GROMACS .gro file of C-alpha atoms in nm:
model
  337
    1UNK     CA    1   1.247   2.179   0.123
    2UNK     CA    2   0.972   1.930   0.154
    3UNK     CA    3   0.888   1.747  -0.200
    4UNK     CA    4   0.595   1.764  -0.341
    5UNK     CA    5   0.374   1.641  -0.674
    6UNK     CA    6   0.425   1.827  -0.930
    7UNK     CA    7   0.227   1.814  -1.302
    8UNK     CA    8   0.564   1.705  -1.486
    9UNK     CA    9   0.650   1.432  -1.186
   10UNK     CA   10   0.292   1.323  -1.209
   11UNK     CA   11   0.336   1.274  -1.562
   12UNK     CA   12   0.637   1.078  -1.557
   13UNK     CA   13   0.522   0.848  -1.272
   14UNK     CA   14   0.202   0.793  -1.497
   15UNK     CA   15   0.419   0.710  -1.795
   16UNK     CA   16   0.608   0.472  -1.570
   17UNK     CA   17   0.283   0.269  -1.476
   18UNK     CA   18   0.195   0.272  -1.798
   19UNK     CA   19   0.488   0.113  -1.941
   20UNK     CA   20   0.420  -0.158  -1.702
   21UNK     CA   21   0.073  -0.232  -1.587
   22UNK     CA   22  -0.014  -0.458  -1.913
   23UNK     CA   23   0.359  -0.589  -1.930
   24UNK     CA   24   0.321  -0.950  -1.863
   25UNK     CA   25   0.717  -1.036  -1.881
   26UNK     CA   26   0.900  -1.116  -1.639
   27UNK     CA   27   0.589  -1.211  -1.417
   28UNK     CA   28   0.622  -1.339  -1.054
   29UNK     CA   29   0.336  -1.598  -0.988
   30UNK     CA   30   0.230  -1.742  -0.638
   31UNK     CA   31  -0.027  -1.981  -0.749
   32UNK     CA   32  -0.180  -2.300  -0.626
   33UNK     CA   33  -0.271  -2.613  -0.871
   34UNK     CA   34  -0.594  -2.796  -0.824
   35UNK     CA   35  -0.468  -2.994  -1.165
   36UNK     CA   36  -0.242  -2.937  -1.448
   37UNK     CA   37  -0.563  -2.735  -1.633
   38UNK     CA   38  -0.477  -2.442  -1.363
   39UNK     CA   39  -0.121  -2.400  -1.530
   40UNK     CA   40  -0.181  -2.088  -1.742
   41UNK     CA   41  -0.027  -1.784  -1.823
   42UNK     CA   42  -0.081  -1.460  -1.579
   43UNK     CA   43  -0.326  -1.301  -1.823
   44UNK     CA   44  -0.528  -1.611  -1.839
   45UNK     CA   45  -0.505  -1.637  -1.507
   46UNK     CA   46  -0.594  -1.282  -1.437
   47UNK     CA   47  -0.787  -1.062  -1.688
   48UNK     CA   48  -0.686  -0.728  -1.569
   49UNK     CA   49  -0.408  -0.767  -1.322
   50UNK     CA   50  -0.140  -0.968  -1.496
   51UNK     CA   51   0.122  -0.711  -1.542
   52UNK     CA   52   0.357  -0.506  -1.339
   53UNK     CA   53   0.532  -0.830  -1.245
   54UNK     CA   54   0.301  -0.928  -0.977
   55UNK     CA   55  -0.037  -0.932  -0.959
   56UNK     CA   56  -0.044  -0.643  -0.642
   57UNK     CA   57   0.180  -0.431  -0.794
   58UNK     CA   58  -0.038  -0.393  -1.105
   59UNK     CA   59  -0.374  -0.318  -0.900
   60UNK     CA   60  -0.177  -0.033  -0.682
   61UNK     CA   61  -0.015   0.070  -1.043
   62UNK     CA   62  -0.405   0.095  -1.120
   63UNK     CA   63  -0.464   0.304  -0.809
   64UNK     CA   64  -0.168   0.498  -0.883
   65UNK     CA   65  -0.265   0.607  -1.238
   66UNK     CA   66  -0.598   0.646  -1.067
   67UNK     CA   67  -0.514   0.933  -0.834
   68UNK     CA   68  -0.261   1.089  -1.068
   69UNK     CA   69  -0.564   1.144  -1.310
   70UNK     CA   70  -0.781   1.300  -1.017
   71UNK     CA   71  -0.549   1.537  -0.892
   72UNK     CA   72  -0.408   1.611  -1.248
   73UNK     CA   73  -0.716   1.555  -1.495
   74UNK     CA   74  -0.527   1.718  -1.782
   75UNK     CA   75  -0.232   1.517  -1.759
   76UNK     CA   76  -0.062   1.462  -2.059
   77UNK     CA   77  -0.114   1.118  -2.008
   78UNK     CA   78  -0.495   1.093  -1.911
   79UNK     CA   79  -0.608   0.986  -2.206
   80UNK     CA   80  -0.430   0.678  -2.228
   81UNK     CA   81  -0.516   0.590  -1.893
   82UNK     CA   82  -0.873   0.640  -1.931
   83UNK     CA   83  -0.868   0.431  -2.221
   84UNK     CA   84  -0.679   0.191  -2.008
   85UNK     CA   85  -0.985   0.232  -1.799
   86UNK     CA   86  -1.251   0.155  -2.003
   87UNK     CA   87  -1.096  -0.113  -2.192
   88UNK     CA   88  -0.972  -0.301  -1.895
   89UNK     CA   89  -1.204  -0.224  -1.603
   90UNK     CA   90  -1.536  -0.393  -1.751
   91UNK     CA   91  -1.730  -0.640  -1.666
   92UNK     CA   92  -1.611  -0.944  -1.816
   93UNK     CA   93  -1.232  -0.872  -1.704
   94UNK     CA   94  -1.359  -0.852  -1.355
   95UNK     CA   95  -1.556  -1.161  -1.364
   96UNK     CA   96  -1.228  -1.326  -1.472
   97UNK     CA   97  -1.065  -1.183  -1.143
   98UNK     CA   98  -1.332  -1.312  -0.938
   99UNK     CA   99  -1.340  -1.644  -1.090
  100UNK     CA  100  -0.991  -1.662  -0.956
  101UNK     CA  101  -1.090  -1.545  -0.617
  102UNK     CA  102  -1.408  -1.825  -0.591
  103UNK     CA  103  -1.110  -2.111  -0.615
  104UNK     CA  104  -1.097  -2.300  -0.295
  105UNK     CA  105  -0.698  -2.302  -0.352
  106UNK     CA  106  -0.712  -1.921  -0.361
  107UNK     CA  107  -0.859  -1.857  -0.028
  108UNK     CA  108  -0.520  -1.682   0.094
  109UNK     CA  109  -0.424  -1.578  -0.265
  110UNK     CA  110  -0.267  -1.221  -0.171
  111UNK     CA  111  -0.366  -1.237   0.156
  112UNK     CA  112  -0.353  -0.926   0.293
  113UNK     CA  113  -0.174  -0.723   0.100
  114UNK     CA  114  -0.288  -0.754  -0.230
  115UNK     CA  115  -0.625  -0.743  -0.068
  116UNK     CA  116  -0.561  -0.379   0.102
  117UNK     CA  117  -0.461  -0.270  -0.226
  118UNK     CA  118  -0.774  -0.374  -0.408
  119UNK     CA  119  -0.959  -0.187  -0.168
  120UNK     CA  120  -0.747   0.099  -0.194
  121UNK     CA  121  -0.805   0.108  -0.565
  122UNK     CA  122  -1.222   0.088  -0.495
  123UNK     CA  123  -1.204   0.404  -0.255
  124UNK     CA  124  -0.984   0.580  -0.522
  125UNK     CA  125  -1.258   0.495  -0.790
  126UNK     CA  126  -1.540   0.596  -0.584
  127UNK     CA  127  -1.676   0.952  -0.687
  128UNK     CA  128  -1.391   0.950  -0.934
  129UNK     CA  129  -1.462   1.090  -1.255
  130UNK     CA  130  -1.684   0.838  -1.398
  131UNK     CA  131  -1.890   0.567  -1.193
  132UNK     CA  132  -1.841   0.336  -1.484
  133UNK     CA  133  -1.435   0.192  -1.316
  134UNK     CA  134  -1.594   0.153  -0.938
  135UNK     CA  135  -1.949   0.000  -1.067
  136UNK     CA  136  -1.715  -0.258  -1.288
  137UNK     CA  137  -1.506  -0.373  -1.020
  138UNK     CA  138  -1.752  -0.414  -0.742
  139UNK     CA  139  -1.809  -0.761  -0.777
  140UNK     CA  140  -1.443  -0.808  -0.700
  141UNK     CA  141  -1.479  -0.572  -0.408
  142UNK     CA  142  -1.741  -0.710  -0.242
  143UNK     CA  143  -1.514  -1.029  -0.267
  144UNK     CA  144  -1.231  -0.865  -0.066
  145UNK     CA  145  -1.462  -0.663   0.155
  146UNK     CA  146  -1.593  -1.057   0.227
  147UNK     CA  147  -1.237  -1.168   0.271
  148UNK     CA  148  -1.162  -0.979   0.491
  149UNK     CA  149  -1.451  -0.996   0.742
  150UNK     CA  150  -1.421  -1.394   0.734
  151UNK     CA  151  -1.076  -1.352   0.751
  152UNK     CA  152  -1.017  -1.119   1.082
  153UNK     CA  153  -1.167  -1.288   1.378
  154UNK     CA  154  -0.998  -1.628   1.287
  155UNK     CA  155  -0.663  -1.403   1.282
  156UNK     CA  156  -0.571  -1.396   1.673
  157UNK     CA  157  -0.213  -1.282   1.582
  158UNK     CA  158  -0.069  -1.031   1.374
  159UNK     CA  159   0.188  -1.029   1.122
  160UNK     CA  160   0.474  -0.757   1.211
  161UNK     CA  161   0.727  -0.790   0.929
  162UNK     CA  162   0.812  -0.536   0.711
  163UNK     CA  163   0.707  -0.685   0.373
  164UNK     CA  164   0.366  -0.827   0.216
  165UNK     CA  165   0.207  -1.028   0.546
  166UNK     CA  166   0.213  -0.722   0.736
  167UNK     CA  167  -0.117  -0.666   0.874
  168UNK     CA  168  -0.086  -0.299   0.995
  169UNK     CA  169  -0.021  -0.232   0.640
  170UNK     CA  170  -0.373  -0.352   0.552
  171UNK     CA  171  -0.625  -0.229   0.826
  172UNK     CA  172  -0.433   0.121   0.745
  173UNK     CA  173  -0.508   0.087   0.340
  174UNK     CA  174  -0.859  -0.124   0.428
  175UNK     CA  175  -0.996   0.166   0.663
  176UNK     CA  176  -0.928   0.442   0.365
  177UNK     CA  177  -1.192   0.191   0.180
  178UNK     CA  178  -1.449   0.181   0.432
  179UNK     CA  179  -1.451   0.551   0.498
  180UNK     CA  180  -1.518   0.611   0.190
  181UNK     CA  181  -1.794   0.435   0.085
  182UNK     CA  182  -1.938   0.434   0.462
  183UNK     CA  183  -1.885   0.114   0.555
  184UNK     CA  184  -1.909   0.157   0.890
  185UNK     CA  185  -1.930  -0.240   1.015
  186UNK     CA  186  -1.625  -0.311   0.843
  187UNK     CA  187  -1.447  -0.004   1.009
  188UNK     CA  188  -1.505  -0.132   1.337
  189UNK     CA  189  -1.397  -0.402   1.252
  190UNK     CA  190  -1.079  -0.310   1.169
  191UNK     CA  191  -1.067  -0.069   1.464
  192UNK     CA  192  -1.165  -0.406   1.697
  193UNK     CA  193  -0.881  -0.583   1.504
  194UNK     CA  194  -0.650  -0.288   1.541
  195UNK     CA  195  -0.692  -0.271   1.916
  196UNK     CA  196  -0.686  -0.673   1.950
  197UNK     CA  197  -0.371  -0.711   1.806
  198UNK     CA  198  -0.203  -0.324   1.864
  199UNK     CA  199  -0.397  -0.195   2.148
  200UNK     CA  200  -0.155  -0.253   2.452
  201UNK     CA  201   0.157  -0.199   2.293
  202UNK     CA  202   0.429   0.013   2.464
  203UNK     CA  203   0.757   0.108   2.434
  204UNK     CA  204   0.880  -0.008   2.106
  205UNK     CA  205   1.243  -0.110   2.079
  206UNK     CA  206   1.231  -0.120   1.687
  207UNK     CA  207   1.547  -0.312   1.706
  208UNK     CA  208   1.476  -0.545   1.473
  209UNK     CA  209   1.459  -0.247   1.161
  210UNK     CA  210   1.483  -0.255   0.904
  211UNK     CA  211   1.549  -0.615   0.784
  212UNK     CA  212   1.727  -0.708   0.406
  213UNK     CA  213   1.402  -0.668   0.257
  214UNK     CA  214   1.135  -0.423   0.416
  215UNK     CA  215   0.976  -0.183   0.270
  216UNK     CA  216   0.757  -0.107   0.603
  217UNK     CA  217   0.883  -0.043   0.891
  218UNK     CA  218   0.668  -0.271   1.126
  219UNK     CA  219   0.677   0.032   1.403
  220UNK     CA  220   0.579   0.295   1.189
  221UNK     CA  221   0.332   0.130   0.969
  222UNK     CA  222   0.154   0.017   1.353
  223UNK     CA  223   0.152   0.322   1.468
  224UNK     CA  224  -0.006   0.453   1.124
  225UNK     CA  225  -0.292   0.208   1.115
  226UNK     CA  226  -0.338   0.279   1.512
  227UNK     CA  227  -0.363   0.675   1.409
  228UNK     CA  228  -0.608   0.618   1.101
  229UNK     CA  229  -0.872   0.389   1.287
  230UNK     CA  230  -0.846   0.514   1.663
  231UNK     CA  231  -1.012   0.827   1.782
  232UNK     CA  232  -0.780   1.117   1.818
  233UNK     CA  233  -0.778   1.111   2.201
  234UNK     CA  234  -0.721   0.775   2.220
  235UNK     CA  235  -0.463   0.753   1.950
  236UNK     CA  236  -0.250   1.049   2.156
  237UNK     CA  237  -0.218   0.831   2.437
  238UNK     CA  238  -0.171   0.523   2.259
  239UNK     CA  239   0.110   0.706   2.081
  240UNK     CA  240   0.292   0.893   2.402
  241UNK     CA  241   0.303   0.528   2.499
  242UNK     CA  242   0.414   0.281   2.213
  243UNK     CA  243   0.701   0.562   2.124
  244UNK     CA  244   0.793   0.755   2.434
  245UNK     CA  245   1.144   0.880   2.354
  246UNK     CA  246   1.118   1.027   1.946
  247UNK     CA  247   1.196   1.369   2.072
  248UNK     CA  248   1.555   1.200   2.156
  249UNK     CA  249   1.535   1.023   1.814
  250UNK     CA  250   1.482   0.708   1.973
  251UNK     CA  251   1.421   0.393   1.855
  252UNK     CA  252   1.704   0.567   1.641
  253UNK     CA  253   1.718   0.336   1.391
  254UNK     CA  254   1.361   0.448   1.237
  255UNK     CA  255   1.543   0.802   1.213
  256UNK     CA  256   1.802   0.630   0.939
  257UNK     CA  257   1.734   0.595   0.641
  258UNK     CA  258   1.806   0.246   0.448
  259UNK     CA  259   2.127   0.175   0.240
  260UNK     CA  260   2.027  -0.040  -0.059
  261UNK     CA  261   2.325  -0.197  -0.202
  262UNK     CA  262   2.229  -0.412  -0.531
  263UNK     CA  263   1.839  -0.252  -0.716
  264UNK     CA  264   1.866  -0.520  -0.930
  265UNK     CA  265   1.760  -0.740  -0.649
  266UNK     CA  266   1.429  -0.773  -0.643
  267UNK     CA  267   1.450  -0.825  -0.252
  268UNK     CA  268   1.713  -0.532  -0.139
  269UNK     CA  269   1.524  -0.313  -0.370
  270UNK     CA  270   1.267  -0.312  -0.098
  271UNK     CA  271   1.465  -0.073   0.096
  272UNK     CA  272   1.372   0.182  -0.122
  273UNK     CA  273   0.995   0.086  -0.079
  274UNK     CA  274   1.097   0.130   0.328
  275UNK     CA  275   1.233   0.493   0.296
  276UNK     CA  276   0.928   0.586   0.050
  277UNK     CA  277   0.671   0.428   0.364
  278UNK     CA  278   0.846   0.588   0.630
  279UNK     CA  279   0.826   0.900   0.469
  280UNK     CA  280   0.498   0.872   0.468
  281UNK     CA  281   0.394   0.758   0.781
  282UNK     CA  282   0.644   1.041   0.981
  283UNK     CA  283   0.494   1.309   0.860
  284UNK     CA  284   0.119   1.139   0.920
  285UNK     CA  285   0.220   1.121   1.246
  286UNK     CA  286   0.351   1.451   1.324
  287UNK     CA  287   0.007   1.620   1.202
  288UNK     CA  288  -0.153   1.468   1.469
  289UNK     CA  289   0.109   1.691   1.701
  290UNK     CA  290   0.067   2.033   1.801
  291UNK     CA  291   0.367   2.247   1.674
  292UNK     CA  292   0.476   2.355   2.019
  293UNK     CA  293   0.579   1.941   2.009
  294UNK     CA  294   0.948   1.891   2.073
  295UNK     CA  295   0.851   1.565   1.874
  296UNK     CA  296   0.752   1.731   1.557
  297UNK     CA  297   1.038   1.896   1.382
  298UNK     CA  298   1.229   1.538   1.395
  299UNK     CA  299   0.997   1.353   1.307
  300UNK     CA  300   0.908   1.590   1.015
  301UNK     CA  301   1.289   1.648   0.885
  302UNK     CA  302   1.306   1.226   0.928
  303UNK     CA  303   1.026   1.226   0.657
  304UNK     CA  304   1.224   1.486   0.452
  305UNK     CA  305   1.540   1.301   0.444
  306UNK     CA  306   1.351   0.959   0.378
  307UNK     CA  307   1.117   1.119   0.125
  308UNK     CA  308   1.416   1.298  -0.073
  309UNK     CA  309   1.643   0.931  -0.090
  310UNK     CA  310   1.351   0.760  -0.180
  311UNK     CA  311   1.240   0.959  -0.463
  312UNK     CA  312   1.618   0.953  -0.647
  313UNK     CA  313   1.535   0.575  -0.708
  314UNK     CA  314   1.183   0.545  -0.797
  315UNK     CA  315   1.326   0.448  -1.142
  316UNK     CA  316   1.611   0.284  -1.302
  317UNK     CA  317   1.574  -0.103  -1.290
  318UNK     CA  318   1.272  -0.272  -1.290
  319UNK     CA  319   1.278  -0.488  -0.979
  320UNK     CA  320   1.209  -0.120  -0.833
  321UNK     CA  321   1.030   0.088  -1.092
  322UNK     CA  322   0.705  -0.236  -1.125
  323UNK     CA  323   0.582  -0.052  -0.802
  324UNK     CA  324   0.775   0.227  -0.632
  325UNK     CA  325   0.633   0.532  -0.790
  326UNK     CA  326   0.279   0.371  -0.601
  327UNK     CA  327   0.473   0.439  -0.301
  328UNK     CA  328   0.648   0.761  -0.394
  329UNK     CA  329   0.265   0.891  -0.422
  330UNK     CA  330   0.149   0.732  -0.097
  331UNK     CA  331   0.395   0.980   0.060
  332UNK     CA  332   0.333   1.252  -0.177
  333UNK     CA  333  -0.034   1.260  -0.166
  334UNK     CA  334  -0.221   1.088   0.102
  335UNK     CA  335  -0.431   1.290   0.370
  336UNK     CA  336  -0.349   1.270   0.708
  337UNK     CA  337  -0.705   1.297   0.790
   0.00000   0.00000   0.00000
């Protein structure tokens, strides 16, 4: 039986973030020094995003409690995260973030995941239920959104791991951004990018999934971005093409889901992340399949089996449970659209 969001594990996923979005201990930091004056805690460092261990789990633990409140405005926990809202998500909190962003040193700082996620965040806060959250961060929008289109045509390669660098991973989340407030020049140019990088690749082996610490799979998450920015058309016979053989379960390694064997490494604990993405992007990609599709029903039940593993460990230890209920909701909630 396919899993879905329910009120009560909406509510405990919310509680989750909450316990850990304005936890600044323990606190991963990857920062440069211009001088020993830059060698400050994380919340001086960053006004809003200095919990959740790092600083991009804690903005997609803000997206997180973001959706959870728009599907579920009556959540037990609402109130406390609209409080987190409007105490956190003003404008002198986000002129703190940008002031980090304006440092020459911090011209890759979270480059490009963290970025994706920030953008991710803005299209969640856009029409959400109060203008006040995506008026307060669009300063530090419009930084990313600036990023990124200074940062794309200097980028002739991709990044195809399966963790952070991944650049699939952030066209996909980037595009959800500029559909939603319109953007259409920096859509095409992530579609440009997408086909620069993607556009003639066939026949993926896969073999190399998943590493000791993905939590993407570098085929799947392609093949996702590819589906999300291409016209449908196009995307079916980019598809047919970069994985011929799924209705044999081949490559069949992205059938499998990963073993993690120690959660209280930060690193293995990944896998978890990987089965939680996967999920996600198999059943994305079946919807674009007509059921008749000898390729649908495996790729569905692979998202099922994924999904199901995934979600026993979304808690537990915290080298996991800083940022895997984000990724429990990607694959719970996001359109395929």
């Amino acid at each position: 039986m396919t899993a879905t969001l329910t009120p009560d594990i909406a509510s405990r996923f919310a509680r989750i973030a909450l316990s850990h979005v304005r936890r600044e201990y323990p606190n991963h930091i990857l920062h440069g020094l211009d001088g020993p004056e830059d060698a400050q805690t994380p919340s001086q460092l960053h006004p809003i995003f200095y919990g959740s261990f790092d600083w991009h789990s804690c903005v997609h633990g803000y997206w997180m409690l973001a959706r959870l409140i728009r599907l579920f405005p009556s959540l037990p926990e609402a109130e406390a995260v609209r409080h987190l809202f409007n105490r956190m998500l003003v404008a002198d909190k986000v002129a703190g973030e940008c002031a980090y962003f304006d440092r020459p040193m911090a011209r890759g700082y979270e480059r490009p995941y963290g970025w994706a996620w920030l953008l991710k965040l803005a299209a969640e806060l856009d029409g959400h239920e109060t203008a006040d959250w995506s008026a307060a961060l669009a300063p530090l929008t419009k930084r990313i959104v600036a990023h990124f289109c200074d940062f794309l045509p200097l980028a002739t390669y991709p990044v195809r791991t399966g963790t952070h660098y991944n650049t699939a991973f952030a066209l996909r989340l980037a595009a959800d951004y500029a559909s939603a407030t319109g953007d259409a020049d920096l859509f095409e140019l992530l579609l440009q990018t997408a086909l620069r990088w993607y556009g003639a690749d066939t026949h993926c082996p896969a073999w190399g999934e998943p590493s000791g610490d993905d939590f993407l799979s570098p085929a799947l998450i392609e093949a996702e971005c590819m589906r999300r920015l291409m016209p449908p058309k196009a995307f079916t016979a980019w598809f047919d093409a970069f994985l011929p053989d799924i209705s044999r379960h081949e490559p069949r390694t992205l059938f499998h889901p990963a073993r993690v064997s120690d959660r209280s490494d930060g690193k293995i604990a990944h896998l978890d992340g990987l089965n939680l993405s996967r999920a996600w992007c198999w059943k994305a990609l079946a919807a674009t399949l007509p059921d008749s599709d000898s390729r649908r029903s495996p790729m569905l039940d692979a998202s099922e089996h994924h999904l199901a593993i995934g979600l026993d460990h979304v808690s537990g230890d915290y080298m996991g449970e800083h940022w895997l209920a984000s990724f429990a909701v990607l694959a719970l909630t996001e359109k395929n659209g």
